[in-house]
Amino acid sequence: MSILVIEAFYGGSHKQLADLLQEELEDCVLYALPAKKWHWRARTAALYFSQNVPGSERYRILFASSVLNLTELAALRPDLGKLKKILYFHENQLVYPVKKCQERDFQYGYNQILSCLVADVVIFNSVFNMESFLTSIGKFMKLIPDHRPKDLESIIRPKCQVIYFPIRFPDVSRFMPRHKTTHLQKMLSLTGHGGAAPSLDLPPQQEQGSSENLLCNVESGSGPCDVAQQGNLGSSRMQESCSKTCISSDTSSFRHGENKQNLHDILSGAADEEQRPLHIVWPHRWLEAVYCGCYPLCPKDLVYPEIFPAEYLYSTPEQLSKRLQNFCKRPDIIRKHLYKGEMAPFSWAALRGKFRSLLATEPKEDL
């Protein structure tokens, strides 16, 4: 139990990461609270964990998400405060969307700043997440009427680094056309990362993505791209829907005489398939949606330019509408398209070493 993982909001991406670390890393123990009443978790979880996490001389590293007020926990439990403390940001409260600025609760962002000051290492899941947090600290602290603390960004920044959220990609080849499956295997470069095939045992619960603005055009038969529930990569309903409209590119059965249809029927049927309407989804889990064969169409804003090549981005609603109209007129373009971005950097196979290195550092001398 040298690695202590504490998760104050055990659901969605928070649960996925906590489970992944516990399953993949040796000598790791997890303590968590259910993913309910987020605001109360942020306010009170530290006190709960201070009373319910047993002491152990074997603990060397404390890993927690930024929902937890790490400062409070370190003060309430000096034994845990002495550990190497790693704070992981799935999102940050300094720029988290609110309808009006005055609706933002100062305490949540303030707690995250304090937690960063106490942490030894601060990990963000994207450059956008890190920079938007760090560059907003000064403006955010100006909300304090007087006697404002200074230079907090310069204190926190040296502790920060980016490690993308790790995903264990499943084998979805049975849902996808053969040409996309082959392309997918090349993109993931699994053999170079210690994997032999694109079957990486995806956990049943997955993260909800970062924005409802992401629009994705689904390749028919692309498989489980569930968008309805936080934590689900694919629901049975979506899999059933995609399976019903799957296009098979395999004509070997005809060549070997196993298919009784004549060539004319097959070719005309294929032509009809090419013109079937597109399926359009808001996947929430973009990195997984593209993996399942979707064509991403995203705003040129937030984290998206960091993740997707320029050809998948739009700047205005008018551009989005025009591109959708063109895609609907020529759905075959989308169905034949092979994604041109990178996917391997987001896989657990590629990120495993970074997490192991992060969580294997020697403890402090005063332990």
mmCIF file of C-alpha atoms in Angstrom:
data_model
loop_
_atom_site.group_PDB
_atom_site.id
_atom_site.type_symbol
_atom_site.label_atom_id
_atom_site.label_comp_id
_atom_site.label_asym_id
_atom_site.label_seq_id
_atom_site.Cartn_x
_atom_site.Cartn_y
_atom_site.Cartn_z
ATOM 1 C CA MET A 1 0.000 0.000 0.000
ATOM 2 C CA SER A 2 2.786 2.469 -0.785
ATOM 3 C CA ILE A 3 0.504 4.412 -3.180
ATOM 4 C CA LEU A 4 -2.593 5.952 -1.598
ATOM 5 C CA VAL A 5 -5.241 7.045 -4.119
ATOM 6 C CA ILE A 6 -7.991 9.278 -2.732
ATOM 7 C CA GLU A 7 -10.931 10.178 -4.958
ATOM 8 C CA ALA A 8 -13.602 12.514 -3.586
ATOM 9 C CA PHE A 9 -15.840 12.128 -6.651
ATOM 10 C CA TYR A 10 -15.728 8.482 -7.700
ATOM 11 C CA GLY A 11 -17.522 8.564 -11.040
ATOM 12 C CA GLY A 12 -16.912 9.192 -14.739
ATOM 13 C CA SER A 13 -13.313 9.996 -15.631
ATOM 14 C CA HIS A 14 -12.387 10.238 -11.955
ATOM 15 C CA LYS A 15 -13.470 6.651 -11.373
ATOM 16 C CA GLN A 16 -11.863 5.429 -14.578
ATOM 17 C CA LEU A 17 -8.462 6.846 -13.679
ATOM 18 C CA ALA A 18 -8.591 5.705 -10.059
ATOM 19 C CA ASP A 19 -9.569 2.176 -11.093
ATOM 20 C CA LEU A 20 -6.912 2.089 -13.785
ATOM 21 C CA LEU A 21 -4.139 3.056 -11.372
ATOM 22 C CA GLN A 22 -5.289 0.545 -8.789
ATOM 23 C CA GLU A 23 -5.471 -2.249 -11.357
ATOM 24 C CA GLU A 24 -2.248 -1.498 -13.195
ATOM 25 C CA LEU A 25 0.105 -0.400 -10.424
ATOM 26 C CA GLU A 26 1.436 -2.634 -7.709
ATOM 27 C CA ASP A 27 0.964 -1.821 -4.043
ATOM 28 C CA CYS A 28 -1.850 0.692 -4.604
ATOM 29 C CA VAL A 29 -4.896 1.253 -2.369
ATOM 30 C CA LEU A 30 -7.977 3.339 -3.156
ATOM 31 C CA TYR A 31 -10.339 5.257 -0.871
ATOM 32 C CA ALA A 32 -13.268 7.033 -2.519
ATOM 33 C CA LEU A 33 -16.648 8.689 -2.110
ATOM 34 C CA PRO A 34 -19.560 8.149 -4.543
ATOM 35 C CA ALA A 35 -20.003 10.668 -7.376
ATOM 36 C CA LYS A 36 -22.930 12.524 -5.852
ATOM 37 C CA LYS A 37 -23.458 16.112 -4.729
ATOM 38 C CA TRP A 38 -20.222 17.414 -6.245
ATOM 39 C CA HIS A 39 -20.321 20.715 -4.363
ATOM 40 C CA TRP A 40 -20.510 19.004 -0.997
ATOM 41 C CA ARG A 41 -17.689 16.645 -1.915
ATOM 42 C CA ALA A 42 -15.485 19.637 -2.685
ATOM 43 C CA ARG A 43 -16.424 21.284 0.589
ATOM 44 C CA THR A 44 -16.300 18.409 3.056
ATOM 45 C CA ALA A 45 -14.485 15.353 1.639
ATOM 46 C CA ALA A 46 -11.166 16.197 3.296
ATOM 47 C CA LEU A 47 -12.626 15.907 6.779
ATOM 48 C CA TYR A 48 -14.309 12.611 5.912
ATOM 49 C CA PHE A 49 -11.101 11.085 4.571
ATOM 50 C CA SER A 50 -9.102 12.361 7.531
ATOM 51 C CA GLN A 51 -11.280 10.190 9.741
ATOM 52 C CA ASN A 52 -11.672 7.171 7.478
ATOM 53 C CA VAL A 53 -8.296 6.578 5.826
ATOM 54 C CA PRO A 54 -6.316 4.385 8.215
ATOM 55 C CA GLY A 55 -2.773 5.326 9.018
ATOM 56 C CA SER A 56 0.067 3.240 7.584
ATOM 57 C CA GLU A 57 3.827 3.524 7.636
ATOM 58 C CA ARG A 58 3.899 2.011 4.149
ATOM 59 C CA TYR A 59 2.311 4.994 2.410
ATOM 60 C CA ARG A 60 4.815 6.900 0.327
ATOM 61 C CA ILE A 61 2.708 8.676 -2.314
ATOM 62 C CA LEU A 62 -0.714 10.351 -2.166
ATOM 63 C CA PHE A 63 -2.566 10.719 -5.490
ATOM 64 C CA ALA A 64 -5.813 12.725 -5.555
ATOM 65 C CA SER A 65 -7.978 14.632 -8.002
ATOM 66 C CA SER A 66 -8.502 18.358 -7.607
ATOM 67 C CA VAL A 67 -12.008 17.887 -6.178
ATOM 68 C CA LEU A 68 -10.320 17.148 -2.858
ATOM 69 C CA ASN A 69 -9.169 20.064 -0.709
ATOM 70 C CA LEU A 70 -5.651 18.741 -0.291
ATOM 71 C CA THR A 71 -4.680 21.557 2.062
ATOM 72 C CA GLU A 72 -7.341 20.592 4.585
ATOM 73 C CA LEU A 73 -6.435 16.920 4.426
ATOM 74 C CA ALA A 74 -2.731 17.624 4.922
ATOM 75 C CA ALA A 75 -3.510 19.783 7.950
ATOM 76 C CA LEU A 76 -5.943 17.302 9.480
ATOM 77 C CA ARG A 77 -3.649 14.328 8.831
ATOM 78 C CA PRO A 78 0.013 15.355 9.223
ATOM 79 C CA ASP A 79 1.069 11.788 8.437
ATOM 80 C CA LEU A 80 -0.497 12.116 4.979
ATOM 81 C CA GLY A 81 0.803 15.651 4.587
ATOM 82 C CA LYS A 82 4.358 14.303 4.694
ATOM 83 C CA LEU A 83 3.812 12.067 1.675
ATOM 84 C CA LYS A 84 4.688 13.024 -1.885
ATOM 85 C CA LYS A 85 1.387 14.623 -2.890
ATOM 86 C CA ILE A 86 0.256 14.433 -6.535
ATOM 87 C CA LEU A 87 -2.789 16.423 -7.617
ATOM 88 C CA TYR A 88 -4.555 15.551 -10.903
ATOM 89 C CA PHE A 89 -6.787 18.088 -12.686
ATOM 90 C CA HIS A 90 -9.593 16.643 -14.807
ATOM 91 C CA GLU A 91 -10.926 20.222 -15.052
ATOM 92 C CA ASN A 92 -10.315 23.474 -13.234
ATOM 93 C CA GLN A 93 -12.731 25.729 -11.447
ATOM 94 C CA LEU A 94 -11.145 29.007 -12.542
ATOM 95 C CA VAL A 95 -12.558 28.714 -16.066
ATOM 96 C CA TYR A 96 -15.248 26.055 -15.643
ATOM 97 C CA PRO A 97 -18.299 27.326 -17.600
ATOM 98 C CA VAL A 98 -20.873 29.365 -15.711
ATOM 99 C CA LYS A 99 -23.644 31.481 -17.190
ATOM 100 C CA LYS A 100 -22.555 34.634 -15.375
ATOM 101 C CA CYS A 101 -19.281 35.523 -13.678
ATOM 102 C CA GLN A 102 -21.042 36.435 -10.449
ATOM 103 C CA GLU A 103 -22.458 32.904 -10.286
ATOM 104 C CA ARG A 104 -18.983 31.407 -9.874
ATOM 105 C CA ASP A 105 -18.417 30.244 -6.311
ATOM 106 C CA PHE A 106 -15.052 31.685 -5.301
ATOM 107 C CA GLN A 107 -14.385 28.938 -2.782
ATOM 108 C CA TYR A 108 -14.016 26.082 -5.288
ATOM 109 C CA GLY A 109 -11.330 27.792 -7.349
ATOM 110 C CA TYR A 110 -9.639 29.050 -4.201
ATOM 111 C CA ASN A 111 -9.518 25.511 -2.814
ATOM 112 C CA GLN A 112 -7.799 24.302 -5.990
ATOM 113 C CA ILE A 113 -5.198 27.052 -5.761
ATOM 114 C CA LEU A 114 -4.486 26.156 -2.132
ATOM 115 C CA SER A 115 -4.245 22.477 -3.046
ATOM 116 C CA CYS A 116 -1.675 23.311 -5.731
ATOM 117 C CA LEU A 117 0.404 25.215 -3.196
ATOM 118 C CA VAL A 118 0.456 22.170 -0.909
ATOM 119 C CA ALA A 119 0.987 19.564 -3.655
ATOM 120 C CA ASP A 120 4.447 18.442 -4.721
ATOM 121 C CA VAL A 121 3.384 17.683 -8.313
ATOM 122 C CA VAL A 122 0.371 19.038 -10.206
ATOM 123 C CA ILE A 123 -0.796 17.095 -13.280
ATOM 124 C CA PHE A 124 -3.194 18.439 -15.908
ATOM 125 C CA ASN A 125 -4.896 16.369 -18.605
ATOM 126 C CA SER A 126 -4.145 18.926 -21.345
ATOM 127 C CA VAL A 127 -2.033 21.985 -22.042
ATOM 128 C CA PHE A 128 -5.230 24.000 -22.338
ATOM 129 C CA ASN A 129 -6.371 22.893 -18.892
ATOM 130 C CA MET A 130 -3.001 23.795 -17.377
ATOM 131 C CA GLU A 131 -2.533 27.172 -19.065
ATOM 132 C CA SER A 132 -6.128 28.292 -18.549
ATOM 133 C CA PHE A 133 -5.754 27.569 -14.840
ATOM 134 C CA LEU A 134 -2.328 29.122 -14.324
ATOM 135 C CA THR A 135 -2.986 32.280 -16.333
ATOM 136 C CA SER A 136 -6.322 32.836 -14.576
ATOM 137 C CA ILE A 137 -4.919 32.786 -11.046
ATOM 138 C CA GLY A 138 -3.978 36.465 -10.981
ATOM 139 C CA LYS A 139 -7.334 37.695 -12.250
ATOM 140 C CA PHE A 140 -9.177 35.292 -9.987
ATOM 141 C CA MET A 141 -7.368 36.442 -6.863
ATOM 142 C CA LYS A 142 -8.322 40.050 -7.620
ATOM 143 C CA LEU A 143 -11.819 39.124 -6.496
ATOM 144 C CA ILE A 144 -10.453 39.314 -2.944
ATOM 145 C CA PRO A 145 -11.347 42.811 -1.678
ATOM 146 C CA ASP A 146 -7.929 43.580 -0.173
ATOM 147 C CA HIS A 147 -4.698 42.071 1.171
ATOM 148 C CA ARG A 148 -4.403 39.820 -1.839
ATOM 149 C CA PRO A 149 -1.644 37.174 -1.994
ATOM 150 C CA LYS A 150 0.910 37.661 -4.772
ATOM 151 C CA ASP A 151 3.001 35.647 -7.241
ATOM 152 C CA LEU A 152 0.946 32.481 -6.897
ATOM 153 C CA GLU A 153 1.277 31.532 -10.565
ATOM 154 C CA SER A 154 5.078 31.668 -10.380
ATOM 155 C CA ILE A 155 5.006 29.488 -7.260
ATOM 156 C CA ILE A 156 2.678 26.863 -8.715
ATOM 157 C CA ARG A 157 3.875 26.688 -12.330
ATOM 158 C CA PRO A 158 7.185 24.850 -11.657
ATOM 159 C CA LYS A 159 5.196 21.992 -10.110
ATOM 160 C CA CYS A 160 2.975 21.541 -13.162
ATOM 161 C CA GLN A 161 3.123 19.153 -16.072
ATOM 162 C CA VAL A 162 0.735 17.620 -18.612
ATOM 163 C CA ILE A 163 -0.059 13.921 -18.809
ATOM 164 C CA TYR A 164 -3.004 13.155 -21.047
ATOM 165 C CA PHE A 165 -5.858 11.134 -19.641
ATOM 166 C CA PRO A 166 -5.044 7.462 -20.300
ATOM 167 C CA ILE A 167 -7.528 5.327 -22.206
ATOM 168 C CA ARG A 168 -7.532 1.563 -22.536
ATOM 169 C CA PHE A 169 -8.890 1.226 -26.050
ATOM 170 C CA PRO A 170 -11.075 -1.850 -26.643
ATOM 171 C CA ASP A 171 -11.261 -4.045 -29.710
ATOM 172 C CA VAL A 172 -14.053 -2.545 -31.840
ATOM 173 C CA SER A 173 -13.037 -4.195 -35.106
ATOM 174 C CA ARG A 174 -16.279 -6.170 -35.295
ATOM 175 C CA PHE A 175 -18.206 -2.895 -35.568
ATOM 176 C CA MET A 176 -16.004 -1.184 -38.155
ATOM 177 C CA PRO A 177 -15.313 -1.495 -41.875
ATOM 178 C CA ARG A 178 -12.106 -3.332 -42.630
ATOM 179 C CA HIS A 179 -10.285 -0.307 -44.084
ATOM 180 C CA LYS A 180 -10.858 1.682 -40.891
ATOM 181 C CA THR A 181 -9.811 -1.195 -38.657
ATOM 182 C CA THR A 182 -6.492 -1.487 -40.485
ATOM 183 C CA HIS A 183 -5.948 2.255 -40.261
ATOM 184 C CA LEU A 184 -6.796 2.206 -36.557
ATOM 185 C CA GLN A 185 -4.181 -0.413 -35.803
ATOM 186 C CA LYS A 186 -1.550 1.636 -37.603
ATOM 187 C CA MET A 187 -2.454 4.802 -35.702
ATOM 188 C CA LEU A 188 -2.291 3.187 -32.297
ATOM 189 C CA SER A 189 1.050 1.526 -33.085
ATOM 190 C CA LEU A 190 0.238 -0.947 -30.354
ATOM 191 C CA THR A 191 3.137 -3.276 -31.021
ATOM 192 C CA GLY A 192 5.502 -0.390 -30.346
ATOM 193 C CA HIS A 193 3.922 0.170 -26.960
ATOM 194 C CA GLY A 194 3.952 -3.377 -25.726
ATOM 195 C CA GLY A 195 0.547 -4.422 -27.040
ATOM 196 C CA ALA A 196 -0.135 -7.094 -29.600
ATOM 197 C CA ALA A 197 -3.659 -6.152 -30.699
ATOM 198 C CA PRO A 198 -6.206 -3.386 -30.221
ATOM 199 C CA SER A 199 -7.872 -5.208 -27.340
ATOM 200 C CA LEU A 200 -6.960 -3.347 -24.196
ATOM 201 C CA ASP A 201 -9.726 -4.388 -21.811
ATOM 202 C CA LEU A 202 -11.645 -1.149 -21.531
ATOM 203 C CA PRO A 203 -13.389 -0.841 -18.144
ATOM 204 C CA PRO A 204 -17.196 -0.721 -18.284
ATOM 205 C CA GLN A 205 -17.311 2.862 -16.978
ATOM 206 C CA GLN A 206 -15.885 5.750 -18.943
ATOM 207 C CA GLU A 207 -15.550 9.490 -18.686
ATOM 208 C CA GLN A 208 -17.951 12.068 -19.954
ATOM 209 C CA GLY A 209 -16.095 14.309 -22.357
ATOM 210 C CA SER A 210 -15.272 17.954 -22.050
ATOM 211 C CA SER A 211 -17.892 19.759 -24.120
ATOM 212 C CA GLU A 212 -21.312 19.428 -25.637
ATOM 213 C CA ASN A 213 -20.020 21.424 -28.604
ATOM 214 C CA LEU A 214 -18.219 18.460 -30.093
ATOM 215 C CA LEU A 215 -20.058 17.164 -33.115
ATOM 216 C CA CYS A 216 -19.221 13.832 -34.630
ATOM 217 C CA ASN A 217 -20.409 12.115 -37.777
ATOM 218 C CA VAL A 218 -20.613 8.410 -37.143
ATOM 219 C CA GLU A 219 -19.350 5.901 -39.647
ATOM 220 C CA SER A 220 -22.170 3.414 -40.006
ATOM 221 C CA GLY A 221 -21.245 0.290 -38.162
ATOM 222 C CA SER A 222 -18.582 2.136 -36.209
ATOM 223 C CA GLY A 223 -19.697 0.617 -32.966
ATOM 224 C CA PRO A 224 -20.191 1.754 -29.403
ATOM 225 C CA CYS A 225 -20.234 5.550 -29.287
ATOM 226 C CA ASP A 226 -22.732 6.106 -26.483
ATOM 227 C CA VAL A 227 -23.352 9.745 -25.654
ATOM 228 C CA ALA A 228 -26.107 9.626 -23.117
ATOM 229 C CA GLN A 229 -24.518 8.738 -19.791
ATOM 230 C CA GLN A 230 -21.374 9.896 -18.072
ATOM 231 C CA GLY A 231 -18.991 6.999 -17.852
ATOM 232 C CA ASN A 232 -20.230 4.867 -20.731
ATOM 233 C CA LEU A 233 -18.200 4.308 -23.883
ATOM 234 C CA GLY A 234 -20.985 2.317 -25.473
ATOM 235 C CA SER A 235 -24.466 1.301 -24.483
ATOM 236 C CA SER A 236 -26.250 -1.763 -25.745
ATOM 237 C CA ARG A 237 -28.782 0.449 -27.499
ATOM 238 C CA MET A 238 -26.152 2.323 -29.475
ATOM 239 C CA GLN A 239 -24.326 -0.889 -30.328
ATOM 240 C CA GLU A 240 -27.575 -2.388 -31.547
ATOM 241 C CA SER A 241 -28.354 0.702 -33.615
ATOM 242 C CA CYS A 242 -24.910 0.772 -35.205
ATOM 243 C CA SER A 243 -24.943 -2.965 -35.841
ATOM 244 C CA LYS A 244 -28.216 -2.739 -37.720
ATOM 245 C CA THR A 245 -26.739 -0.300 -40.229
ATOM 246 C CA CYS A 246 -23.299 -1.826 -40.580
ATOM 247 C CA ILE A 247 -21.728 -1.833 -44.031
ATOM 248 C CA SER A 248 -19.640 -4.852 -44.812
ATOM 249 C CA SER A 249 -16.738 -4.284 -47.170
ATOM 250 C CA ASP A 250 -15.914 -7.962 -47.394
ATOM 251 C CA THR A 251 -16.831 -9.478 -50.795
ATOM 252 C CA SER A 252 -14.770 -12.631 -50.376
ATOM 253 C CA SER A 253 -17.890 -14.728 -49.873
ATOM 254 C CA PHE A 254 -19.098 -13.756 -53.333
ATOM 255 C CA ARG A 255 -15.736 -14.478 -54.926
ATOM 256 C CA HIS A 256 -15.788 -17.964 -53.453
ATOM 257 C CA GLY A 257 -19.312 -18.629 -54.605
ATOM 258 C CA GLU A 258 -20.799 -18.612 -51.126
ATOM 259 C CA ASN A 259 -23.065 -15.649 -51.861
ATOM 260 C CA LYS A 260 -25.981 -16.408 -54.192
ATOM 261 C CA GLN A 261 -26.615 -12.772 -55.082
ATOM 262 C CA ASN A 262 -25.455 -11.744 -58.530
ATOM 263 C CA LEU A 263 -22.871 -9.049 -59.046
ATOM 264 C CA HIS A 264 -25.450 -6.486 -60.144
ATOM 265 C CA ASP A 265 -27.410 -6.841 -56.935
ATOM 266 C CA ILE A 266 -24.297 -6.472 -54.825
ATOM 267 C CA LEU A 267 -23.025 -3.406 -56.661
ATOM 268 C CA SER A 268 -26.398 -1.678 -56.646
ATOM 269 C CA GLY A 269 -26.809 -2.475 -52.980
ATOM 270 C CA ALA A 270 -23.394 -1.010 -52.242
ATOM 271 C CA ALA A 271 -24.369 2.142 -54.082
ATOM 272 C CA ASP A 272 -27.493 2.451 -51.951
ATOM 273 C CA GLU A 273 -25.432 1.961 -48.809
ATOM 274 C CA GLU A 274 -23.096 4.787 -49.811
ATOM 275 C CA GLN A 275 -26.015 7.220 -49.953
ATOM 276 C CA ARG A 276 -27.655 6.312 -46.657
ATOM 277 C CA PRO A 277 -28.057 9.303 -44.308
ATOM 278 C CA LEU A 278 -25.299 10.028 -41.844
ATOM 279 C CA HIS A 279 -25.665 9.365 -38.162
ATOM 280 C CA ILE A 280 -24.698 12.483 -36.208
ATOM 281 C CA VAL A 281 -23.904 12.300 -32.513
ATOM 282 C CA TRP A 282 -22.626 14.525 -29.733
ATOM 283 C CA PRO A 283 -20.321 11.924 -28.190
ATOM 284 C CA HIS A 284 -18.999 13.738 -25.079
ATOM 285 C CA ARG A 285 -16.214 11.111 -25.147
ATOM 286 C CA TRP A 286 -14.495 12.473 -28.295
ATOM 287 C CA LEU A 287 -11.006 10.525 -27.950
ATOM 288 C CA GLU A 288 -13.175 7.159 -27.925
ATOM 289 C CA ALA A 289 -15.659 8.452 -30.610
ATOM 290 C CA VAL A 290 -12.915 8.946 -33.185
ATOM 291 C CA TYR A 291 -11.472 5.568 -32.241
ATOM 292 C CA CYS A 292 -14.856 4.021 -33.036
ATOM 293 C CA GLY A 293 -14.838 5.492 -36.531
ATOM 294 C CA CYS A 294 -16.393 8.927 -36.063
ATOM 295 C CA TYR A 295 -15.382 12.000 -38.023
ATOM 296 C CA PRO A 296 -14.769 14.791 -35.462
ATOM 297 C CA LEU A 297 -16.133 18.264 -36.133
ATOM 298 C CA CYS A 298 -15.159 20.576 -33.296
ATOM 299 C CA PRO A 299 -14.942 24.286 -32.468
ATOM 300 C CA LYS A 300 -11.588 25.972 -32.914
ATOM 301 C CA ASP A 301 -11.525 26.706 -29.210
ATOM 302 C CA LEU A 302 -10.811 25.253 -25.776
ATOM 303 C CA VAL A 303 -8.793 22.037 -25.925
ATOM 304 C CA TYR A 304 -9.834 20.958 -29.425
ATOM 305 C CA PRO A 305 -6.998 22.594 -31.431
ATOM 306 C CA GLU A 306 -4.596 20.785 -29.132
ATOM 307 C CA ILE A 307 -6.148 17.424 -29.941
ATOM 308 C CA PHE A 308 -7.434 17.575 -33.525
ATOM 309 C CA PRO A 309 -5.829 18.670 -36.813
ATOM 310 C CA ALA A 310 -7.119 21.918 -38.334
ATOM 311 C CA GLU A 311 -9.296 20.213 -40.950
ATOM 312 C CA TYR A 312 -11.627 18.953 -38.189
ATOM 313 C CA LEU A 313 -12.219 22.390 -36.660
ATOM 314 C CA TYR A 314 -14.730 25.139 -37.402
ATOM 315 C CA SER A 315 -14.696 28.789 -36.319
ATOM 316 C CA THR A 316 -18.324 29.906 -36.684
ATOM 317 C CA PRO A 317 -21.787 28.346 -36.577
ATOM 318 C CA GLU A 318 -22.085 29.161 -40.277
ATOM 319 C CA GLN A 319 -18.995 27.086 -41.038
ATOM 320 C CA LEU A 320 -20.406 24.216 -39.019
ATOM 321 C CA SER A 321 -23.710 24.360 -40.868
ATOM 322 C CA LYS A 322 -22.049 24.479 -44.277
ATOM 323 C CA ARG A 323 -19.807 21.523 -43.558
ATOM 324 C CA LEU A 324 -22.697 19.471 -42.244
ATOM 325 C CA GLN A 325 -24.727 20.231 -45.350
ATOM 326 C CA ASN A 326 -21.859 19.104 -47.568
ATOM 327 C CA PHE A 327 -21.373 15.921 -45.545
ATOM 328 C CA CYS A 328 -25.080 15.104 -45.735
ATOM 329 C CA LYS A 329 -24.992 15.542 -49.510
ATOM 330 C CA ARG A 330 -21.968 13.261 -49.812
ATOM 331 C CA PRO A 331 -22.062 10.802 -46.880
ATOM 332 C CA ASP A 332 -19.699 8.495 -48.772
ATOM 333 C CA ILE A 333 -16.885 10.997 -48.169
ATOM 334 C CA ILE A 334 -17.229 10.561 -44.421
ATOM 335 C CA ARG A 335 -17.608 6.800 -44.580
ATOM 336 C CA LYS A 336 -14.406 6.451 -46.586
ATOM 337 C CA HIS A 337 -12.455 8.996 -44.558
ATOM 338 C CA LEU A 338 -9.447 7.861 -42.533
ATOM 339 C CA TYR A 339 -8.676 9.998 -39.492
ATOM 340 C CA LYS A 340 -5.477 12.023 -39.904
ATOM 341 C CA GLY A 341 -4.755 12.894 -36.285
ATOM 342 C CA GLU A 342 -2.914 10.991 -33.587
ATOM 343 C CA MET A 343 -4.461 8.529 -31.193
ATOM 344 C CA ALA A 344 -1.578 6.581 -29.659
ATOM 345 C CA PRO A 345 -0.471 9.404 -27.297
ATOM 346 C CA PHE A 346 -3.762 9.031 -25.418
ATOM 347 C CA SER A 347 -3.571 5.283 -24.879
ATOM 348 C CA TRP A 348 -2.677 3.676 -21.585
ATOM 349 C CA ALA A 349 -0.099 1.650 -23.486
ATOM 350 C CA ALA A 350 1.762 4.870 -24.312
ATOM 351 C CA LEU A 351 1.192 6.623 -20.980
ATOM 352 C CA ARG A 352 1.809 3.705 -18.641
ATOM 353 C CA GLY A 353 5.491 4.531 -18.258
ATOM 354 C CA LYS A 354 4.816 8.164 -17.339
ATOM 355 C CA PHE A 355 2.379 7.214 -14.617
ATOM 356 C CA ARG A 356 4.669 4.513 -13.259
ATOM 357 C CA SER A 357 7.562 6.954 -13.134
ATOM 358 C CA LEU A 358 5.415 9.604 -11.493
ATOM 359 C CA LEU A 359 4.183 7.240 -8.803
ATOM 360 C CA ALA A 360 7.504 5.483 -8.179
ATOM 361 C CA THR A 361 9.511 8.461 -6.951
ATOM 362 C CA GLU A 362 11.336 7.982 -3.671
ATOM 363 C CA PRO A 363 9.625 9.441 -0.586
ATOM 364 C CA LYS A 364 10.744 12.598 1.130
ATOM 365 C CA GLU A 365 13.695 12.403 3.503
ATOM 366 C CA ASP A 366 11.632 13.437 6.534
ATOM 367 C CA LEU A 367 9.260 10.451 6.310
#
